[in-house]
Coordinates of N, CA, C and O in Angstrom, one line a residue:
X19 N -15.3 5.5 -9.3 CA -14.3 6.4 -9.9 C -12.9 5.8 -10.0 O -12.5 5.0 -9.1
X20 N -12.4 6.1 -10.8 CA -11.0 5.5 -11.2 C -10.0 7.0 -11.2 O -10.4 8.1 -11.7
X21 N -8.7 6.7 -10.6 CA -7.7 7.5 -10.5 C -7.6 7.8 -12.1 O -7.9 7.0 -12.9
X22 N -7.2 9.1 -12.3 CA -6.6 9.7 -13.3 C -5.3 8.8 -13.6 O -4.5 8.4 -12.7
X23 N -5.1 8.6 -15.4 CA -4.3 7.9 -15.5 C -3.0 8.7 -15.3 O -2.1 7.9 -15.1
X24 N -2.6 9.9 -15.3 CA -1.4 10.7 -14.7 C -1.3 10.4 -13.1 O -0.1 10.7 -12.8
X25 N -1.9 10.1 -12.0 CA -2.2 9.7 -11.3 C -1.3 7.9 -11.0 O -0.2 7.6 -10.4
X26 N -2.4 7.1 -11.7 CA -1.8 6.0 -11.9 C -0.6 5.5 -12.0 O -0.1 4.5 -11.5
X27 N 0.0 6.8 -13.3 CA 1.3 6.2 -13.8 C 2.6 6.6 -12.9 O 3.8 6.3 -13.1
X28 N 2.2 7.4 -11.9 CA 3.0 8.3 -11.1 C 4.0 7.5 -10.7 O 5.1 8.1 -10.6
X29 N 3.9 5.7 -10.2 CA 5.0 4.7 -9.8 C 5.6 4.2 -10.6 O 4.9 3.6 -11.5
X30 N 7.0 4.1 -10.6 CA 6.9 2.9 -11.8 C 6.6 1.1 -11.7 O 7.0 0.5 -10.7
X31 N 6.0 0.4 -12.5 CA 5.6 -0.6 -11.9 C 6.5 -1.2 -11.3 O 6.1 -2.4 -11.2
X32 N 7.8 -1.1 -10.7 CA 8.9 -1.7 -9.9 C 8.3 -1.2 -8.7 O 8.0 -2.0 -7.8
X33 N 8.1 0.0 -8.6 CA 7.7 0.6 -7.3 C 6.3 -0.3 -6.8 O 6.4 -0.8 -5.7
X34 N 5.3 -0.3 -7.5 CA 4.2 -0.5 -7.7 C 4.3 -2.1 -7.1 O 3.8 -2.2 -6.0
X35 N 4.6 -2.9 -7.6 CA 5.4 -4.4 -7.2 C 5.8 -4.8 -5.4 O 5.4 -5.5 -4.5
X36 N 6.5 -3.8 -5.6 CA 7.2 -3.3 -4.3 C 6.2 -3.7 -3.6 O 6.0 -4.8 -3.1
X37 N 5.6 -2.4 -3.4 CA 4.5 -1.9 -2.5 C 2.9 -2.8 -2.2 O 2.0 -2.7 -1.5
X38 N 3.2 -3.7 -3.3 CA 1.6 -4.8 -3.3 C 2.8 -5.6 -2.8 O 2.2 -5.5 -1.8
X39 N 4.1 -6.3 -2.5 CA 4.8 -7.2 -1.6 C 4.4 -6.6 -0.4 O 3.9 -7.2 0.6
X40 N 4.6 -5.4 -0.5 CA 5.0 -5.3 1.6 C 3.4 -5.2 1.8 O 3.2 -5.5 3.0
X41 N 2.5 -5.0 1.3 CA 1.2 -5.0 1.2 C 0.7 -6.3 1.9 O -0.1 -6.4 2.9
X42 N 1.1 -7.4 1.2 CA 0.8 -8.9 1.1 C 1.7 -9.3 2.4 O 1.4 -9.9 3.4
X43 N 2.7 -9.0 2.1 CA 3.3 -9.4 3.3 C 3.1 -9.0 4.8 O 3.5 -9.6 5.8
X44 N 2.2 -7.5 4.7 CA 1.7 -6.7 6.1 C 0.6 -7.9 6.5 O 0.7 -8.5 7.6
X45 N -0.2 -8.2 5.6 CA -1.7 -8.7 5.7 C -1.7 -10.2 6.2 O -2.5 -10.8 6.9
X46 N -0.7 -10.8 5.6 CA -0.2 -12.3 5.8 C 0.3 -12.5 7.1 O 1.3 -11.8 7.4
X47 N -0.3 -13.3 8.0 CA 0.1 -14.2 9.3 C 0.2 -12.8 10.2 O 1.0 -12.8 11.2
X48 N -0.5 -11.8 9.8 CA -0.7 -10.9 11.3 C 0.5 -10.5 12.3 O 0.9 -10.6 13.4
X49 N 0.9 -10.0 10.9 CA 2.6 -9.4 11.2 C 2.4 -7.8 11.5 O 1.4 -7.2 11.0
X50 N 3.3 -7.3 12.2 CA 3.2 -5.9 12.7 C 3.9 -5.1 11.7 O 4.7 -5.8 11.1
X51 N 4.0 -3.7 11.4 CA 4.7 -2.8 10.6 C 5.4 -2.7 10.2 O 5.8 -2.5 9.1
X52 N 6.3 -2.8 12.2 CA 7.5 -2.7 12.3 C 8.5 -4.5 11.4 O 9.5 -4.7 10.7
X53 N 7.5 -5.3 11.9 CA 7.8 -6.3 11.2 C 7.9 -6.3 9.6 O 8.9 -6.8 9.0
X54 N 7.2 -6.0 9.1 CA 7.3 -6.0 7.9 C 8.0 -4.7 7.5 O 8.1 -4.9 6.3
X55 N 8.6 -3.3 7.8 CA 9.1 -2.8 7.6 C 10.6 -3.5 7.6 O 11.3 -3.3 6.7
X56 N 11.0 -4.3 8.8 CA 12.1 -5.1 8.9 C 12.4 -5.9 8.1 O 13.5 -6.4 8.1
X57 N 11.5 -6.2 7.3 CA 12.0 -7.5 6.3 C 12.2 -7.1 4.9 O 12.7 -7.8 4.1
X58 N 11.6 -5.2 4.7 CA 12.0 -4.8 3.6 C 12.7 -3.7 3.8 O 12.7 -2.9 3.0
X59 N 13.3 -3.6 5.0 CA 14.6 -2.9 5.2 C 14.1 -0.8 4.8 O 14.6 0.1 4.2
X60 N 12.6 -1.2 5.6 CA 11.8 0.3 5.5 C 11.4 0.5 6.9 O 11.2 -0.4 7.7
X61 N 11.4 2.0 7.0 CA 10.5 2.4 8.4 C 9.4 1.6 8.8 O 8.8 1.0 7.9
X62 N 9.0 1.5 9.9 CA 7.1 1.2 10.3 C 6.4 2.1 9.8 O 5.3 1.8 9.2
X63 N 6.9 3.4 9.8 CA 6.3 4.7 9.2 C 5.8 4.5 7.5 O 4.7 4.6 6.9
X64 N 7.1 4.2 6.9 CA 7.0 3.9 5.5 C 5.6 2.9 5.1 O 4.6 3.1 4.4
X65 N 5.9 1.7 6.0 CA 4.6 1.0 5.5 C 3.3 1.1 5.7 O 2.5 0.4 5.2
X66 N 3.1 2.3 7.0 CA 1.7 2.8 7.1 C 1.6 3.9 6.0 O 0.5 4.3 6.0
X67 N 2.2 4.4 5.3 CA 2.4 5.5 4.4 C 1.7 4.2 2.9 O 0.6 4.4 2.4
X68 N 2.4 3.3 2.7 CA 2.1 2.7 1.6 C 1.1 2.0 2.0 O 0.7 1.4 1.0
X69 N 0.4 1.8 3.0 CA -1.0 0.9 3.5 C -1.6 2.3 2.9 O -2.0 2.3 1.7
X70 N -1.7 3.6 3.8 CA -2.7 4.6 3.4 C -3.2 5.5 2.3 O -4.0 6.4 2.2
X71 N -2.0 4.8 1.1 CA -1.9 5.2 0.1 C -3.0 4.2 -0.6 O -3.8 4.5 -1.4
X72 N -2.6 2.7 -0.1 CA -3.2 2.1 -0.9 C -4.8 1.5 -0.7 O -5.6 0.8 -1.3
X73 N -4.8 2.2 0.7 CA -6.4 2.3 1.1 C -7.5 3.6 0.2 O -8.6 3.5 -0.4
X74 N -6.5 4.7 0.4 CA -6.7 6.0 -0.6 C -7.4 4.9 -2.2 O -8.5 4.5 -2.5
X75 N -6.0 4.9 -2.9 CA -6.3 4.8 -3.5 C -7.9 3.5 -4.7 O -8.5 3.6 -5.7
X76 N -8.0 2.5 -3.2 CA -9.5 1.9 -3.5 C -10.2 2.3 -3.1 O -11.1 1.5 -3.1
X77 N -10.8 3.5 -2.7 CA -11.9 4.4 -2.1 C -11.4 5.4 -3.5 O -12.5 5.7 -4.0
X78 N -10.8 5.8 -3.9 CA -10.6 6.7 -5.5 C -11.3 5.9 -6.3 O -12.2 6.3 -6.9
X79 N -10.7 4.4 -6.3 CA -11.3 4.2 -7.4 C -12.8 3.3 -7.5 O -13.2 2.4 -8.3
X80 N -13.3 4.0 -5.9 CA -14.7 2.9 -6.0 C -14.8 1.8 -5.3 O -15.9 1.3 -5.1
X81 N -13.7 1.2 -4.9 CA -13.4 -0.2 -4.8 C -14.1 0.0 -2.5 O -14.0 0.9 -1.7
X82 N -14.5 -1.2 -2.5 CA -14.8 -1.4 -1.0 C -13.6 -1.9 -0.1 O -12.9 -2.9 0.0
X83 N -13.7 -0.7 0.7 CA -12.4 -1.3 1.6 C -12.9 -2.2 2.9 O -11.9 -2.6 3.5
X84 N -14.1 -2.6 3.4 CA -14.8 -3.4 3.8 C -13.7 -5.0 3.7 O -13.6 -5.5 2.6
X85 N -13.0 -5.5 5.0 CA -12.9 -6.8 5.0 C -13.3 -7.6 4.6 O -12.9 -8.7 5.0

């Protein structure tokens, strides 16, 4: 299943960008939250917020969140 495209378009792709950086940058060299919230000048909170969004959102649209 794929997100509704009102859904989808809810970020704008700056946001969108954004959030696949702190994404990549969480996942890269086994960096901590707080770490990566420090390097984009966001909460730890913030980036568990944008991890669980973007786990959400591959379980919406089908995708395996499997390692």
């Amino acid at each position: 299943r794929r997100a509704p495209p009102a859904e989808r378009a809810r970020l704008p792709r700056a946001a969108s960008a954004r959030n696949a950086a702190i994404i990549e940058h969480f996942q890269s060299g086994h960096r901590t939250m707080k770490e990566t919230g420090d390097a984009f000048g966001i909460t730890r909170e913030r980036v568990r917020q944008i991890l669980a969004k973007a786990l959400s959102l591959k379980e919406w649209n089908g995708e395996s969140t499997d390692h």
